[in-house]
């Protein structure tokens, strides 16, 4: 029974020291402060890196959504342009302006080159 009690004390004492903060001022740990600071800096760098990566993922997601919207707008605009540029639409718009369709083809004027 006393062995169990001593083993519990061996476990409880280090945990008690961790929770109270006594382990930070012990003379044995004083020589390890540079390493502890190094590990803390690495942890901060890791947190910053993961935050940066997560924000980039969100930014990429927003850009993909915006790209899909712009692509659908482009397709819609292109289809409306194709409909508006059909011959019968152009003729009807010209008639609204008082223009008539010419039955004779346009004349081609050729100018000889003078060297």
PDB file of C-alpha atoms in Angstrom:
ATOM      1  CA  UNK A   1       0.000   0.000   0.000  1.00  0.00           C
ATOM      2  CA  UNK A   2       2.806   2.393   0.779  1.00  0.00           C
ATOM      3  CA  UNK A   3       4.396   1.648  -2.619  1.00  0.00           C
ATOM      4  CA  UNK A   4       1.208   2.764  -4.360  1.00  0.00           C
ATOM      5  CA  UNK A   5       1.138   5.936  -2.281  1.00  0.00           C
ATOM      6  CA  UNK A   6       4.757   6.748  -3.086  1.00  0.00           C
ATOM      7  CA  UNK A   7       4.200   6.123  -6.805  1.00  0.00           C
ATOM      8  CA  UNK A   8       1.202   8.472  -6.704  1.00  0.00           C
ATOM      9  CA  UNK A   9       3.329  11.091  -4.979  1.00  0.00           C
ATOM     10  CA  UNK A  10       6.002  10.705  -7.650  1.00  0.00           C
ATOM     11  CA  UNK A  11       3.391  11.379 -10.305  1.00  0.00           C
ATOM     12  CA  UNK A  12       1.563  14.135  -8.424  1.00  0.00           C
ATOM     13  CA  UNK A  13       4.668  16.143  -7.454  1.00  0.00           C
ATOM     14  CA  UNK A  14       5.844  16.792 -11.037  1.00  0.00           C
ATOM     15  CA  UNK A  15       2.306  17.600 -12.143  1.00  0.00           C
ATOM     16  CA  UNK A  16       1.863  19.901  -9.174  1.00  0.00           C
ATOM     17  CA  UNK A  17       5.108  21.627 -10.102  1.00  0.00           C
ATOM     18  CA  UNK A  18       3.907  22.090 -13.688  1.00  0.00           C
ATOM     19  CA  UNK A  19       0.558  23.543 -12.668  1.00  0.00           C
ATOM     20  CA  UNK A  20       2.014  25.879 -10.052  1.00  0.00           C
ATOM     21  CA  UNK A  21       4.853  27.012 -12.297  1.00  0.00           C
ATOM     22  CA  UNK A  22       7.654  25.982  -9.954  1.00  0.00           C
ATOM     23  CA  UNK A  23       9.329  24.012 -12.706  1.00  0.00           C
ATOM     24  CA  UNK A  24      10.109  27.257 -14.525  1.00  0.00           C
ATOM     25  CA  UNK A  25      12.364  28.576 -11.770  1.00  0.00           C
ATOM     26  CA  UNK A  26      14.174  25.386 -10.841  1.00  0.00           C
ATOM     27  CA  UNK A  27      17.968  25.596 -11.210  1.00  0.00           C
ATOM     28  CA  UNK A  28      18.027  22.465 -13.376  1.00  0.00           C
ATOM     29  CA  UNK A  29      15.720  24.074 -15.895  1.00  0.00           C
ATOM     30  CA  UNK A  30      17.593  27.379 -15.985  1.00  0.00           C
ATOM     31  CA  UNK A  31      20.133  25.947 -18.398  1.00  0.00           C
ATOM     32  CA  UNK A  32      17.295  24.912 -20.757  1.00  0.00           C
ATOM     33  CA  UNK A  33      15.714  28.361 -21.094  1.00  0.00           C
ATOM     34  CA  UNK A  34      17.211  29.018 -24.562  1.00  0.00           C
ATOM     35  CA  UNK A  35      15.756  25.745 -25.814  1.00  0.00           C
ATOM     36  CA  UNK A  36      12.351  26.541 -24.284  1.00  0.00           C
ATOM     37  CA  UNK A  37      12.381  29.959 -25.932  1.00  0.00           C
ATOM     38  CA  UNK A  38      13.364  28.321 -29.229  1.00  0.00           C
ATOM     39  CA  UNK A  39      10.450  25.870 -28.967  1.00  0.00           C
ATOM     40  CA  UNK A  40       8.093  28.738 -28.142  1.00  0.00           C
ATOM     41  CA  UNK A  41       9.231  30.659 -31.215  1.00  0.00           C
ATOM     42  CA  UNK A  42       8.759  27.573 -33.367  1.00  0.00           C
ATOM     43  CA  UNK A  43       5.236  27.172 -31.995  1.00  0.00           C
ATOM     44  CA  UNK A  44       4.450  30.814 -32.798  1.00  0.00           C
ATOM     45  CA  UNK A  45       5.826  30.418 -36.320  1.00  0.00           C
ATOM     46  CA  UNK A  46       3.740  27.282 -36.811  1.00  0.00           C
ATOM     47  CA  UNK A  47       0.582  29.059 -35.640  1.00  0.00           C
ATOM     48  CA  UNK A  48       1.262  32.030 -37.919  1.00  0.00           C
ATOM     49  CA  UNK A  49       1.965  29.735 -40.853  1.00  0.00           C
ATOM     50  CA  UNK A  50      -1.241  27.771 -40.390  1.00  0.00           C
ATOM     51  CA  UNK A  51      -3.217  31.008 -40.052  1.00  0.00           C
ATOM     52  CA  UNK A  52      -1.652  32.331 -43.248  1.00  0.00           C
ATOM     53  CA  UNK A  53      -2.395  29.104 -45.120  1.00  0.00           C
ATOM     54  CA  UNK A  54      -5.998  29.112 -43.925  1.00  0.00           C
ATOM     55  CA  UNK A  55      -6.529  32.715 -44.988  1.00  0.00           C
ATOM     56  CA  UNK A  56      -5.075  31.904 -48.412  1.00  0.00           C
ATOM     57  CA  UNK A  57      -7.463  28.960 -48.761  1.00  0.00           C
ATOM     58  CA  UNK A  58     -10.409  31.254 -47.974  1.00  0.00           C
ATOM     59  CA  UNK A  59      -9.113  33.840 -50.444  1.00  0.00           C
ATOM     60  CA  UNK A  60      -8.767  31.197 -53.173  1.00  0.00           C
ATOM     61  CA  UNK A  61     -12.309  30.019 -52.456  1.00  0.00           C
ATOM     62  CA  UNK A  62     -13.646  33.564 -52.829  1.00  0.00           C
ATOM     63  CA  UNK A  63     -11.699  34.018 -56.068  1.00  0.00           C
ATOM     64  CA  UNK A  64     -13.099  30.759 -57.481  1.00  0.00           C
ATOM     65  CA  UNK A  65     -16.636  31.885 -56.678  1.00  0.00           C
ATOM     66  CA  UNK A  66     -15.971  35.246 -58.293  1.00  0.00           C
ATOM     67  CA  UNK A  67     -14.450  33.534 -61.335  1.00  0.00           C
ATOM     68  CA  UNK A  68     -17.560  31.352 -61.765  1.00  0.00           C
ATOM     69  CA  UNK A  69     -19.789  34.426 -61.564  1.00  0.00           C
ATOM     70  CA  UNK A  70     -17.688  36.324 -64.101  1.00  0.00           C
ATOM     71  CA  UNK A  71     -17.589  33.309 -66.419  1.00  0.00           C
ATOM     72  CA  UNK A  72     -21.379  33.000 -66.364  1.00  0.00           C
ATOM     73  CA  UNK A  73     -21.687  36.749 -67.001  1.00  0.00           C
ATOM     74  CA  UNK A  74     -19.281  36.412 -69.947  1.00  0.00           C
ATOM     75  CA  UNK A  75     -21.297  33.540 -71.441  1.00  0.00           C
ATOM     76  CA  UNK A  76     -24.538  35.483 -71.002  1.00  0.00           C
ATOM     77  CA  UNK A  77     -23.081  38.614 -72.613  1.00  0.00           C
ATOM     78  CA  UNK A  78     -21.593  36.622 -75.486  1.00  0.00           C
ATOM     79  CA  UNK A  79     -24.893  34.877 -76.203  1.00  0.00           C
ATOM     80  CA  UNK A  80     -26.783  38.209 -76.160  1.00  0.00           C
ATOM     81  CA  UNK A  81     -24.191  39.684 -78.540  1.00  0.00           C
ATOM     82  CA  UNK A  82     -24.562  36.738 -80.912  1.00  0.00           C
ATOM     83  CA  UNK A  83     -28.343  37.165 -80.932  1.00  0.00           C
ATOM     84  CA  UNK A  84     -28.110  40.937 -81.441  1.00  0.00           C
ATOM     85  CA  UNK A  85     -25.610  40.585 -84.291  1.00  0.00           C
ATOM     86  CA  UNK A  86     -27.763  38.184 -86.322  1.00  0.00           C
ATOM     87  CA  UNK A  87     -28.716  39.546 -89.745  1.00  0.00           C
ATOM     88  CA  UNK A  88     -32.454  39.849 -89.123  1.00  0.00           C
ATOM     89  CA  UNK A  89     -31.829  41.750 -85.867  1.00  0.00           C
ATOM     90  CA  UNK A  90     -29.445  44.152 -87.597  1.00  0.00           C
ATOM     91  CA  UNK A  91     -31.961  44.700 -90.410  1.00  0.00           C
ATOM     92  CA  UNK A  92     -34.815  45.351 -87.963  1.00  0.00           C
ATOM     93  CA  UNK A  93     -32.682  47.806 -85.952  1.00  0.00           C
ATOM     94  CA  UNK A  94     -31.711  49.564 -89.194  1.00  0.00           C
ATOM     95  CA  UNK A  95     -35.355  49.846 -90.259  1.00  0.00           C
ATOM     96  CA  UNK A  96     -36.174  51.435 -86.895  1.00  0.00           C
ATOM     97  CA  UNK A  97     -33.579  54.087 -87.723  1.00  0.00           C
ATOM     98  CA  UNK A  98     -35.024  54.578 -91.212  1.00  0.00           C
ATOM     99  CA  UNK A  99     -32.341  52.628 -93.071  1.00  0.00           C
ATOM    100  CA  UNK A 100     -33.026  50.137 -95.831  1.00  0.00           C
ATOM    101  CA  UNK A 101     -31.157  47.030 -96.851  1.00  0.00           C
ATOM    102  CA  UNK A 102     -29.190  47.517-100.047  1.00  0.00           C
ATOM    103  CA  UNK A 103     -29.874  45.002-102.800  1.00  0.00           C
ATOM    104  CA  UNK A 104     -26.665  45.797-104.680  1.00  0.00           C
ATOM    105  CA  UNK A 105     -23.369  44.637-103.287  1.00  0.00           C
ATOM    106  CA  UNK A 106     -20.816  47.276-102.348  1.00  0.00           C
ATOM    107  CA  UNK A 107     -18.315  48.409-104.967  1.00  0.00           C
ATOM    108  CA  UNK A 108     -14.673  47.587-104.421  1.00  0.00           C
ATOM    109  CA  UNK A 109     -12.325  50.379-105.354  1.00  0.00           C
ATOM    110  CA  UNK A 110      -8.811  49.306-106.174  1.00  0.00           C
ATOM    111  CA  UNK A 111      -6.062  51.886-106.159  1.00  0.00           C
ATOM    112  CA  UNK A 112      -2.942  50.908-108.111  1.00  0.00           C
ATOM    113  CA  UNK A 113       0.251  51.145-106.157  1.00  0.00           C
ATOM    114  CA  UNK A 114       2.795  53.638-107.468  1.00  0.00           C
ATOM    115  CA  UNK A 115       6.328  52.538-106.880  1.00  0.00           C
TER     116      UNK A 115
END
